[in-house]
């Protein structure tokens, strides 16, 4: 899936425990919004990441959006 | 693609009430848990515990440290592979069990790369030298004419090449050199590059196996009822309501009366059994403590001099003679680690052996603890290490999660997995200590600090947990004293990312900012003068200031704050750009981080660790507080132990100073400066000093 490929390209996960949820949430977002803005990503991505990978999550969503 | 129109909560609730059991089978064990080193029957080249090469040329590198997101599973093998001159594409990484062959395996203190640097390089280099020797013998040429390059040995003079696989049998017969020559950093081709992490593919496909995922044939699942008051004991309990839940098999007391375990066919049923279990607790002495009482007790304790931890010169005389003095009290709260994966451990005690699977930062610590509990020799105890869903110090020791599981396993015939809920984690855990800090400093007529006095009140604990970071400042101040006063309410503590520096970084760098302000000097210039003799600190200070645009106006409505820190041998400086709304809400827009961590093993991982530590520290600074009420923790989950969300994330820019120094460690270094950088920015914005965390709203 483009989201998984983007996650790998950006090396998003650290401990990875939240990442299944992050990937699912990102895929759901891109399914309804092919080119989300930062503000739309803010609103949709409410999953908590304790390791603080948020910046890379955002980058990876933008990256995946270009592929979808 | 189907539109997701059911929330996760709805799905789980419906599934449960319909009686569906969420059993998901994984065969991950072979993929991601660790294995014991066992003698191989096939001919392989295995000169040490770290590397193994097969006749087909594939390279296996073992890691003895725990992967909790800090990237050690990739970084450590990169070090071996570099010196080995392996072809990284042919490298497979395996997690080692608890084993003395790996040396000390405890994964704490940002130490893995630092302490592994020499031994791992030697291990890889030994393999390389033996492979070169093997080729030279096979070709009957002087070994000086041969060189190793990316998985093969070459003899340029004759144009001959042999892949490592072809050399395995011969190399395995040669003696292992004790002090093989190491490569020059100028020749590094793997180290210093952005090697993709080896665990990422598993982590984005749901294949990664954490402690909670462990499934062993015949295993039972357990939840533990623990006294809500720390240190409390079981007075009496009635197991009948729990045993009445179908699937609950046993209810047993563990921990010398500190808890009651409910053993069931699956985790859900164990939780249901725990809910209806009747326990009467003997709450004990800690029940008298609440937040207000703790603060009052700390404040009273601060009235008297403490034990001197470190003293230089004559602080009292220097304060007396100073042109001006500054005084402040700083208070930091208890904090929880809140790992995303709650505590858990799987254990089996049977036939004179003990086998454990755990997401642990300390497999050998777990082994020793299991030996203590069972009376078995360490050699009869196997500890497998899974991926950790976050560590942050919580899983490094004390290994309470393992003690419970082994004690329970001793009373059962079957393996058992003890699982903590998020509530258990937040309320029955181990905490970053709360402290109360009285600071006094004296400045001379030119505004230079001549005296620094710090009286630190906090619970009983090792120096690295309480006083480190406050005991030796990076700044040249001729008269210094740190005193320690112990006041212990009985809340159990453990190292929390950054440890002593996690609270002392905020105290020290906030107070230094107060001194700069009192001296009428710029925060950067003030610090630069005081670290003039320390070029690595000056370099990161200047780099961060430059990247942040310090000295030029901040964007509309924003203010900047700075903090400088040395964590081990790593120097780091952070500038935070912050705005404070009319409602007092604090928004951190941007964090510039400049770091010198010595030779960079994997720049991608280093950046990620600095970013991650900043987020961890920022969350704590803005929201983090564990409130104690009658010896109990008030918070229970993420709804009241607030976490930074993606929408609140600042833009973090990391700049690394190129260095030839030995790797300095980065897992924690980014954390101590973030709270003071943000608080110093808040002061610049509002004139208000944050002397008590969490920041919350600015009144």
XYZ file of C-alpha atoms in Angstrom:
767
model
C 0.000 0.000 0.000
C 1.310 3.504 -0.786
C 1.031 4.448 2.878
C 3.232 1.528 3.911
C 5.750 2.367 1.182
C 5.834 6.003 2.328
C 6.251 4.900 5.945
C 9.257 2.812 4.917
C 10.782 5.537 2.740
C 10.563 8.067 5.578
C 11.577 5.491 8.254
C 8.621 6.653 10.322
C 8.371 4.058 13.123
C 10.485 4.089 16.237
C 9.110 1.570 18.718
C 6.343 0.963 16.214
C 3.621 0.028 18.685
C 1.238 2.807 17.567
C 2.141 2.541 13.921
C -0.453 -0.005 12.830
C -3.077 2.475 13.980
C -1.254 5.396 12.396
C -1.017 3.573 9.066
C -4.709 2.665 9.166
C -5.717 6.218 10.073
C -3.558 7.627 7.279
C -4.967 5.168 4.767
C -8.515 6.065 5.808
C -7.719 9.763 5.427
C -6.261 9.330 1.958
C -9.234 7.202 0.951
C -11.530 10.224 1.385
C -9.061 13.039 0.778
C -6.446 12.472 -1.894
C -4.446 15.624 -1.151
C -4.880 16.524 2.524
C -3.543 19.831 3.752
C -1.518 20.062 6.953
C -4.636 21.315 8.752
C -6.633 18.334 7.507
C -3.864 15.970 8.598
C -3.926 17.657 12.039
C -7.640 16.978 12.320
C -7.647 13.418 11.069
C -4.516 12.045 12.737
C -5.395 11.919 16.414
C -3.559 8.674 17.242
C -1.009 9.181 20.011
C 2.665 8.385 19.404
C 4.776 8.227 22.537
C 8.022 8.143 20.600
C 7.156 11.418 18.859
C 7.216 10.363 15.202
C 4.553 12.933 14.274
C 6.762 14.989 11.979
C 7.637 11.959 9.878
C 4.018 10.772 9.906
C 3.031 14.074 8.336
C 5.852 13.876 5.762
C 4.908 10.302 4.906
C 1.246 11.204 4.378
C 2.223 13.953 1.937
C 4.529 11.497 0.211
C 1.868 8.801 -0.032
C -0.643 11.372 -1.318
C 1.560 11.904 -4.332
C 1.407 8.189 -5.124
C -2.268 7.517 -4.458
C -11.093 1.220 -1.136
C -13.715 0.840 1.608
C -14.506 3.856 3.641
C -13.949 3.256 7.335
C -17.179 4.240 9.052
C -16.896 2.407 12.343
C -14.708 3.809 15.073
C -12.230 1.491 16.768
C -14.058 1.759 20.075
C -17.368 0.757 18.531
C -15.772 -2.215 16.817
C -14.139 -3.520 19.985
C -17.249 -2.998 22.111
C -19.504 -4.815 19.645
C -17.040 -7.642 19.238
C -16.835 -8.224 22.980
C -20.545 -8.222 23.742
C -21.217 -10.554 20.849
C -18.909 -13.046 22.585
C -16.392 -12.913 19.789
C -12.895 -13.544 20.976
C -10.209 -11.499 19.337
C -7.682 -14.245 18.872
C -5.093 -13.435 16.318
C -2.436 -15.971 15.601
C 1.067 -14.865 14.936
C 3.993 -16.938 13.952
C 6.188 -14.006 14.692
C 8.280 -15.811 17.264
C 10.723 -17.030 14.656
C 10.872 -13.613 13.059
C 11.425 -11.210 15.858
C 12.061 -12.736 19.261
C 15.538 -13.607 20.278
C 17.281 -16.922 20.145
C 19.972 -18.464 22.209
C 23.378 -18.850 20.645
C 23.654 -22.530 19.899
C 26.475 -24.460 18.297
C 25.760 -24.902 14.635
C 25.984 -28.301 12.950
C 26.737 -26.907 9.496
C 30.129 -25.374 8.792
C 29.784 -21.705 9.510
C 32.310 -19.023 10.294
C 31.521 -17.715 13.766
C 34.595 -16.079 15.323
C 32.607 -14.426 18.146
C 29.120 -13.929 19.538
C 28.328 -11.144 17.116
C 28.657 -12.505 13.624
C 28.155 -15.628 11.614
C 28.801 -16.212 7.923
C 27.340 -19.159 6.022
C 28.861 -20.920 3.013
C 26.260 -19.183 0.816
C 27.749 -15.835 1.829
C 24.827 -14.654 3.966
C 25.872 -12.773 7.078
C 24.031 -12.944 10.398
C 24.788 -10.242 12.938
C 23.498 -10.587 16.454
C 22.416 -7.731 18.648
C 22.500 -8.069 22.419
C 20.741 -4.762 23.179
C 16.989 -4.194 23.232
C 15.154 -2.447 20.405
C 12.668 0.052 21.878
C 12.502 2.436 18.975
C 15.925 3.964 19.370
C 17.243 2.095 16.336
C 19.838 -0.012 18.114
C 18.823 -3.099 16.135
C 20.150 -1.358 13.035
C 22.955 0.770 14.475
C 24.851 -1.964 16.342
C 24.951 -4.314 13.339
C 26.058 -1.404 11.136
C 29.163 -1.075 13.310
C 29.986 -4.774 12.983
C 29.221 -4.797 9.262
C 31.436 -1.785 8.579
C 34.561 -3.319 10.073
C 33.690 -6.746 8.734
C 33.393 -5.188 5.252
C 30.118 -7.024 4.822
C 27.700 -6.389 1.987
C 24.891 -4.798 4.018
C 22.286 -6.150 1.607
C 23.239 -9.689 2.666
C 23.088 -8.951 6.391
C 20.329 -10.440 8.527
C 19.940 -9.254 12.130
C 19.030 -11.589 14.979
C 18.172 -10.649 18.549
C 20.277 -12.408 21.148
C 18.886 -13.926 24.327
C 20.336 -13.015 27.706
C 23.901 -14.291 27.388
C 27.217 -13.226 28.946
C 28.790 -13.532 25.490
C 27.189 -10.165 24.669
C 28.732 -8.431 27.662
C 26.432 -6.160 29.609
C 23.112 -6.058 27.764
C 21.243 -3.464 29.797
C 19.902 -0.927 27.313
C 19.877 2.327 29.257
C 21.679 5.627 29.603
C 22.096 6.250 25.857
C 25.007 3.859 26.242
C 24.546 1.184 23.593
C 26.502 2.854 20.804
C 29.006 4.374 23.228
C 29.857 1.143 24.996
C 29.478 -1.032 21.923
C 31.632 1.107 19.654
C 35.019 -0.478 20.447
C 33.972 -4.112 21.068
C 31.714 -4.283 18.019
C 34.324 -2.739 15.750
C 36.874 -5.252 17.027
C 34.440 -8.111 16.494
C 33.816 -7.116 12.881
C 37.487 -6.386 12.237
C 38.542 -9.774 13.638
C 36.228 -11.488 11.177
C 37.549 -9.392 8.316
C 41.192 -10.129 9.110
C 40.522 -13.850 9.343
C 38.735 -13.840 5.984
C 41.648 -11.981 4.394
C 44.066 -14.505 5.892
C 41.961 -17.374 4.590
C 41.971 -15.972 1.047
C 45.709 -15.304 1.160
C 46.328 -18.908 2.222
C 44.075 -20.273 -0.492
C 45.783 -18.136 -3.150
C 49.277 -18.553 -1.645
C 49.876 -14.806 -1.765
C 51.052 -12.381 0.944
C 48.046 -11.166 2.885
C 49.259 -7.540 2.540
C 48.338 -7.795 -1.140
C 44.747 -8.694 -0.306
C 41.911 -6.463 0.783
C 38.336 -6.990 1.915
C 35.581 -5.066 0.200
C 31.813 -5.444 0.625
C 31.508 -9.176 1.221
C 34.520 -10.408 -0.739
C 38.313 -10.532 -0.518
C 40.214 -9.224 -3.548
C 43.755 -9.715 -4.776
C 44.120 -6.759 -7.178
C 47.498 -7.888 -8.476
C 46.004 -11.027 -10.014
C 42.435 -9.843 -10.338
C 41.166 -12.725 -8.196
C 38.155 -12.417 -5.881
C 36.573 -14.784 -3.404
C 33.220 -14.103 -1.780
C 33.069 -14.549 1.989
C 30.929 -17.661 1.546
C 33.773 -19.431 -0.244
C 36.158 -18.535 2.591
C 34.005 -19.732 5.471
C 35.470 -23.202 5.850
C 39.093 -22.028 5.803
C 38.512 -18.964 7.983
C 36.837 -21.097 10.612
C 40.143 -22.944 11.192
C 42.179 -19.817 11.907
C 42.916 -18.238 15.299
C 40.880 -15.156 16.225
C 43.082 -12.016 16.421
C 42.725 -10.157 19.712
C 43.597 -6.697 18.472
C 42.761 -6.465 14.787
C 43.435 -3.139 13.040
C 40.355 -0.919 12.787
C 39.302 1.058 9.728
C 39.890 4.770 9.543
C 36.623 6.747 9.735
C 37.602 8.290 6.408
C 37.070 4.836 4.883
C 33.606 4.256 6.369
C 31.035 3.312 3.758
C 28.161 2.092 5.921
C 28.597 4.159 9.074
C 27.439 7.718 8.653
C 24.947 6.843 5.947
C 21.149 6.768 6.177
C 20.777 3.012 6.259
C 17.060 2.154 6.355
C 16.132 0.615 9.681
C 15.903 -3.176 9.604
C 12.759 -3.232 11.766
C 10.696 -0.740 9.759
C 9.161 -3.234 7.271
C 7.887 -5.434 10.117
C 6.560 -2.414 11.952
C 4.497 -1.142 9.031
C 3.035 -4.560 8.198
C 1.949 -5.630 11.667
C 4.532 -8.432 11.749
C 6.642 -7.003 14.537
C 6.278 -9.074 17.690
C 6.052 -7.288 21.025
C 5.903 -8.819 24.470
C 2.114 -8.748 24.411
C 2.118 -10.778 21.177
C 3.968 -13.737 22.661
C 1.986 -16.940 22.337
C 3.373 -20.157 23.773
C 1.518 -23.500 23.600
C -0.629 -24.130 26.670
C -0.147 -20.671 28.087
C -2.529 -18.949 30.472
C -3.111 -15.228 30.823
C -3.124 -13.240 34.026
C -4.080 -9.875 35.422
C -2.897 -8.718 38.826
C -4.884 -6.787 41.406
C -2.529 -4.468 43.247
C -3.191 -2.146 46.158
C -4.096 1.298 44.827
C -1.858 2.738 47.557
C 1.857 2.194 47.007
C 3.333 -0.337 49.372
C -0.052 -1.621 50.497
C -0.620 -5.315 51.166
C -3.468 -7.796 50.882
C -5.424 -8.071 54.151
C -7.935 -10.591 52.830
C -9.484 -11.599 49.547
C -12.454 -13.558 48.269
C -11.647 -15.349 45.028
C -15.190 -16.726 44.519
C -16.614 -13.932 42.335
C -13.538 -14.085 40.080
C -13.586 -17.896 39.870
C -17.249 -17.687 38.889
C -16.275 -16.015 35.610
C -16.116 -18.833 33.029
C -12.560 -19.269 31.848
C -10.955 -17.972 35.032
C -8.927 -20.896 36.360
C -7.059 -19.749 39.435
C -6.734 -16.854 41.831
C -3.422 -16.739 43.709
C -1.635 -14.317 45.939
C 1.808 -13.185 44.776
C 4.545 -10.800 45.773
C 4.515 -11.608 49.464
C 1.049 -10.143 49.717
C 1.405 -7.200 47.400
C -0.956 -8.543 44.775
C -3.541 -11.104 43.740
C -3.224 -12.725 40.316
C -6.239 -13.856 38.312
C -5.271 -16.605 35.871
C -7.572 -17.229 32.908
C -7.781 -18.664 29.419
C -7.317 -15.281 27.822
C -6.451 -11.720 28.790
C -9.993 -10.398 28.507
C -11.327 -12.983 30.957
C -8.441 -12.286 33.341
C -9.438 -8.592 33.302
C -13.103 -9.545 33.904
C -12.088 -11.718 36.834
C -10.013 -8.913 38.305
C -12.964 -6.533 38.051
C -15.157 -8.672 40.290
C -12.470 -9.945 42.665
C -13.012 -8.816 46.241
C -9.846 -7.663 48.000
C -9.389 -5.841 51.293
C -6.159 -3.911 51.441
C -3.917 -2.895 54.297
C -2.997 0.440 52.787
C 0.117 1.228 54.757
C 2.005 4.415 55.464
C 2.004 5.949 52.009
C -1.776 6.521 52.274
C -1.063 9.658 54.306
C 0.573 11.397 51.368
C -1.148 13.713 48.920
C 0.292 16.291 46.545
C -0.216 19.256 48.876
C 1.316 17.383 51.769
C 4.273 16.331 49.652
C 4.921 19.937 48.571
C 4.620 21.154 52.154
C 6.979 18.445 53.391
C 9.488 19.226 50.643
C 9.336 22.933 51.471
C 9.844 22.288 55.184
C 12.736 19.940 54.466
C 14.368 22.665 52.382
C 14.633 24.919 55.447
C 17.536 22.873 56.768
C 20.924 22.342 55.135
C 21.308 19.053 53.342
C 24.157 16.655 52.668
C 26.778 18.236 50.456
C 26.965 16.406 47.127
C 29.624 18.625 45.622
C 31.212 21.862 46.757
C 33.804 24.108 45.115
C 35.220 27.225 46.680
C 33.199 29.036 49.377
C 29.639 29.589 48.252
C 28.396 31.338 51.393
C 31.193 33.893 51.420
C 30.821 34.502 47.692
C 27.058 35.045 48.067
C 27.685 37.485 50.911
C 30.172 39.446 48.847
C 28.251 39.386 45.569
C 27.123 42.642 43.954
C 23.641 41.144 43.492
C 21.909 37.866 44.235
C 19.074 35.949 42.586
C 16.903 33.386 44.375
C 14.225 31.042 43.099
C 12.402 27.843 43.993
C 11.745 25.298 41.244
C 9.305 22.396 41.630
C 9.098 19.390 39.315
C 6.343 16.751 39.562
C 6.264 12.959 39.515
C 5.937 11.649 35.966
C 4.881 8.331 34.446
C 6.689 6.746 31.510
C 3.427 5.793 29.752
C 4.984 3.404 27.244
C 2.515 2.670 24.486
C 2.839 -1.064 25.161
C 1.847 -1.646 28.809
C 4.012 -3.789 31.048
C 3.831 -7.517 30.392
C 5.944 -10.640 30.725
C 5.538 -14.310 29.838
C 7.180 -16.923 32.037
C 7.321 -20.701 32.386
C 8.888 -22.479 35.346
C 9.118 -26.216 34.932
C 11.496 -29.127 35.432
C 14.270 -27.089 36.995
C 14.247 -24.533 34.196
C 12.755 -21.114 33.678
C 11.965 -19.586 30.296
C 10.925 -15.966 29.926
C 9.763 -13.801 27.022
C 9.742 -10.092 27.758
C 9.914 -6.667 26.168
C 12.748 -5.799 28.511
C 15.580 -3.315 28.484
C 17.523 -5.649 30.767
C 17.450 -9.326 29.828
C 20.280 -10.148 32.230
C 18.539 -8.187 34.986
C 15.434 -10.280 34.365
C 17.589 -13.410 34.457
C 19.108 -12.436 37.816
C 15.700 -11.583 39.237
C 14.260 -14.901 38.041
C 17.205 -16.667 39.696
C 16.427 -14.884 42.944
C 12.729 -15.751 42.822
C 13.111 -19.386 41.765
C 16.411 -20.255 43.408
C 17.527 -21.696 40.063
C 21.016 -20.999 38.715
C 21.222 -18.270 36.061
C 22.405 -20.896 33.568
C 18.987 -22.593 33.851
C 17.129 -19.395 32.992
C 16.474 -18.365 29.404
C 15.343 -14.843 28.616
C 14.080 -14.028 25.128
C 13.803 -10.366 24.191
C 10.921 -9.181 22.007
C 10.479 -5.748 20.468
C 9.559 -3.172 23.114
C 6.586 -0.877 22.578
C 8.550 1.914 24.227
C 10.999 1.683 27.132
C 12.047 5.159 28.300
C 13.670 3.590 31.350
C 10.514 1.909 32.627
C 11.666 -1.536 31.524
C 15.307 -1.222 32.540
C 15.020 -1.943 36.213
C 13.520 -2.584 38.699
C 12.091 -5.420 36.585
C 8.823 -5.618 38.530
C 6.952 -6.962 35.487
C 9.261 -9.989 35.423
C 9.168 -10.599 39.188
C 5.377 -10.905 39.100
C 5.343 -13.228 36.113
C 8.001 -15.570 37.498
C 6.425 -15.685 40.967
C 3.121 -16.578 39.368
C 4.661 -19.086 36.957
C 6.165 -20.916 39.935
C 2.657 -21.578 41.213
C 1.347 -22.863 37.892
C 2.071 -25.862 35.660
C 1.683 -23.834 32.497
C 3.418 -20.812 30.990
C 1.656 -17.605 31.931
C 1.565 -14.106 30.478
C 0.932 -11.306 32.927
C -0.568 -8.258 31.239
C -0.965 -4.800 32.742
C -3.700 -2.466 31.560
C -2.913 1.188 30.832
C -4.545 1.976 34.187
C -2.278 -0.509 35.971
C 0.688 1.068 34.218
C -0.139 4.644 35.163
C -1.312 3.883 38.700
C 0.886 1.018 39.910
C 4.103 1.872 38.155
C 7.442 3.449 38.856
C 7.891 7.201 38.442
C 10.283 10.014 37.603
C 10.882 11.588 41.023
C 9.337 14.880 42.087
C 11.830 17.439 43.416
C 11.867 20.801 45.176
C 14.826 22.993 44.352
C 16.100 26.093 46.130
C 18.482 28.060 43.941
C 20.600 31.017 44.958
C 23.247 32.695 42.866
C 25.477 35.712 43.206
C 26.625 37.994 40.380
C 29.568 40.356 40.386
C 29.356 43.986 39.268
C 29.945 42.936 35.658
C 27.074 40.476 35.826
C 29.196 37.333 35.889
C 27.994 34.552 38.222
C 30.432 34.056 41.097
C 28.367 31.748 43.295
C 25.772 29.019 42.715
C 23.949 27.238 45.522
C 21.376 24.497 44.910
C 19.496 22.692 47.662
C 17.698 19.717 46.109
C 14.884 18.053 48.044
C 13.550 14.767 46.753
C 12.949 11.099 47.442
C 15.617 8.582 48.306
C 17.341 7.319 45.191
C 20.581 6.842 43.306
C 22.498 9.957 42.330
C 21.916 9.482 38.628
C 18.173 9.686 39.284
C 18.156 12.726 41.536
C 21.312 14.844 41.420
C 23.020 14.165 38.120
C 22.934 17.225 35.911
C 22.729 19.500 38.940
C 26.021 18.284 40.416
C 28.398 19.528 37.759
C 27.484 22.460 35.553
C 28.977 23.104 32.147
C 29.460 26.723 33.258
C 32.603 28.150 34.833
C 31.324 29.373 38.208
C 34.088 29.573 40.838
C 31.960 28.895 43.917
C 29.456 26.057 43.761
C 27.500 23.842 46.129
C 24.872 21.183 45.581
C 23.127 19.875 48.701
C 20.768 16.958 48.885
C 17.873 16.593 51.298
C 15.931 13.323 51.354
C 12.175 13.518 51.869
C 10.481 10.345 50.729
C 6.690 9.920 50.519
C 7.085 6.286 49.417
C 6.166 6.689 45.746
C 8.408 4.168 43.940
C 10.795 5.721 41.432
C 12.739 4.522 38.427
C 14.870 6.101 35.732
C 12.799 8.143 33.240
C 14.234 9.237 29.926
C 17.086 11.618 30.722
C 16.893 10.614 34.407
C 18.418 13.232 36.774
C 18.917 15.642 33.888
C 15.256 15.315 32.925
C 14.284 17.565 35.840
C 17.677 19.170 36.541
C 18.036 20.370 32.958
C 14.890 22.423 33.398
C 15.951 23.719 36.837
C 19.490 24.661 35.827
C 18.816 26.155 32.391
C 15.809 28.121 33.626
C 17.818 29.554 36.511
C 20.763 30.379 34.212
C 18.279 32.314 32.101
C 17.199 34.211 35.247
C 20.827 35.108 35.863
C 21.302 36.318 32.305
C 18.240 38.496 32.680
C 19.410 39.847 36.050
C 22.767 40.678 34.470
C 20.996 42.497 31.657
C 22.667 40.247 29.101
C 21.525 38.314 26.053
C 20.827 34.652 26.906
C 23.177 33.334 24.209
C 26.036 35.739 24.934
C 25.737 35.085 28.677
C 26.122 31.340 28.179
C 28.813 31.641 25.531
C 31.060 33.534 27.918
C 30.625 30.864 30.577
C 31.495 27.924 28.268
C 34.279 29.740 26.431
C 36.744 26.930 27.272
C 34.498 24.233 25.799
C 34.561 24.403 21.986
C 31.989 21.640 21.402
C 29.424 23.461 23.526
C 30.245 26.801 21.914
C 29.795 25.214 18.495
C 26.285 23.868 19.157
C 25.281 27.083 20.907
C 26.354 29.145 17.921
C 24.841 26.744 15.403
C 21.447 26.633 17.113
C 21.390 30.395 17.583
C 22.297 30.944 13.945
C 19.734 28.443 12.596
C 17.050 29.934 14.817
C 17.800 33.474 13.732
C 18.641 34.530 17.280
C 19.266 38.253 17.386
C 16.851 39.012 14.569
C 13.163 39.595 15.335
C 11.052 36.466 15.793
C 7.975 36.026 13.604
C 4.927 38.063 14.628
C 3.574 37.079 18.038
C 6.389 34.647 18.823
C 9.258 34.704 21.282
C 12.377 32.585 21.586
C 14.082 30.789 24.449
C 17.334 28.852 24.530
C 18.892 26.057 26.563
C 22.313 24.417 26.412
C 23.171 20.978 27.774
C 25.796 18.281 27.822
C 24.535 14.717 28.165
C 27.460 12.385 28.632
C 29.795 13.420 25.826
C 27.002 14.782 23.634
C 26.524 18.548 23.430
C 23.116 19.868 22.498
C 21.472 23.274 22.217
C 17.813 24.001 21.579
C 15.929 27.154 20.693
C 12.156 27.111 21.064
C 9.858 29.536 19.289
C 6.684 29.975 21.282
C 3.518 32.062 21.337
C 1.174 32.554 24.272
C -2.481 33.169 23.454
C -4.805 35.623 25.163
C -6.348 32.598 26.906
C -2.896 31.726 28.288
C -2.533 28.746 25.972
C 1.070 27.957 25.029
C 1.864 26.978 21.476
C 5.362 25.783 20.501
C 5.809 26.490 16.812
C 9.380 25.585 16.112
C 12.330 23.921 17.838
C 15.844 24.267 16.470
C 18.191 21.593 17.783
C 21.934 21.590 17.218
C 23.865 18.578 18.481
C 27.386 17.218 18.538
C 27.181 13.521 19.301
C 30.593 12.549 17.932
C 30.824 10.159 14.997
C 27.292 9.624 13.680
C 26.453 5.963 13.129
C 23.147 6.556 11.319
C 22.148 10.209 10.790
C 18.522 9.265 10.149
C 18.260 7.544 13.527
C 20.112 10.342 15.317
C 17.656 12.905 13.960
C 14.719 10.705 14.910
C 16.019 10.278 18.456
C 16.563 13.989 18.950
C 13.075 14.721 17.572
C 11.557 11.989 19.708
C 13.268 13.109 22.909
C 12.085 16.669 22.268
C 8.487 15.473 21.917
C 8.764 13.319 25.048
C 10.181 16.220 27.054
C 7.790 18.773 25.600
C 4.780 16.612 26.465
C 6.023 16.431 30.049
C 6.756 20.157 30.232
C 3.356 21.215 28.913
C 1.072 18.623 30.496
C 2.948 16.046 32.555
C 1.945 15.621 36.167
C 1.239 12.534 38.230
C -0.945 13.767 41.094
C -0.849 11.813 44.348
C -3.936 11.649 46.532
C -3.937 9.555 49.722
C -1.012 7.541 48.397
C -2.751 6.822 45.119
C -2.153 8.097 41.613
C -5.082 10.165 40.382
C -4.393 9.771 36.643
C -5.237 6.535 34.875
C -5.073 6.817 31.110
C -4.368 9.199 28.257
C -7.607 11.110 28.834
C -6.197 12.572 32.045
C -2.483 12.011 31.523
C -2.368 14.233 28.492
C -0.130 13.528 25.532
C 1.043 15.874 22.810
C -0.869 15.162 19.609
C 0.212 15.541 16.005
C -1.737 18.801 15.682
C 0.316 20.341 18.513
C 3.657 19.228 17.120
C 6.234 21.972 16.526
C 8.419 21.916 13.426
C 11.690 20.429 14.688
C 14.891 21.191 12.775
C 17.949 19.154 13.647
C 21.499 20.158 12.721
C 24.373 17.798 13.508
C 27.929 18.986 13.978
C 30.369 16.863 12.025
C 32.748 15.251 14.497
C 35.521 12.673 14.748
C 34.966 12.116 18.442
C 33.781 8.763 19.793
C 29.961 8.410 19.569
C 28.363 10.188 22.519
C 24.868 8.692 22.677
C 21.630 10.355 21.542
C 18.658 8.514 22.983
C 18.163 11.037 25.781
C 20.315 14.062 24.938
C 17.519 16.024 23.251
C 15.300 15.934 26.325
C 16.883 18.047 29.102
C 16.995 21.318 27.094
C 13.440 21.374 25.732
C 11.533 22.281 28.916
C 13.852 25.184 29.792
C 13.988 26.424 26.174
C 10.189 26.604 26.127
C 9.950 28.166 29.600
C 12.610 30.715 28.714
C 10.612 31.589 25.592
C 7.485 32.000 27.719
C 9.415 34.436 29.893
C 10.485 36.373 26.825
C 6.867 36.483 25.684
C 5.155 37.329 28.982
C 7.699 38.281 31.636
C 6.461 35.303 33.691
C 8.911 32.680 34.989
C 7.701 29.106 35.031
C 8.956 27.740 38.350
C 6.540 24.830 38.613
C 5.834 22.188 35.990
C 3.694 21.375 34.120
C 3.333 24.679 32.275
C -0.401 24.342 31.567
C -2.011 27.677 30.888
C -0.223 30.936 31.653
C -2.373 32.893 34.091
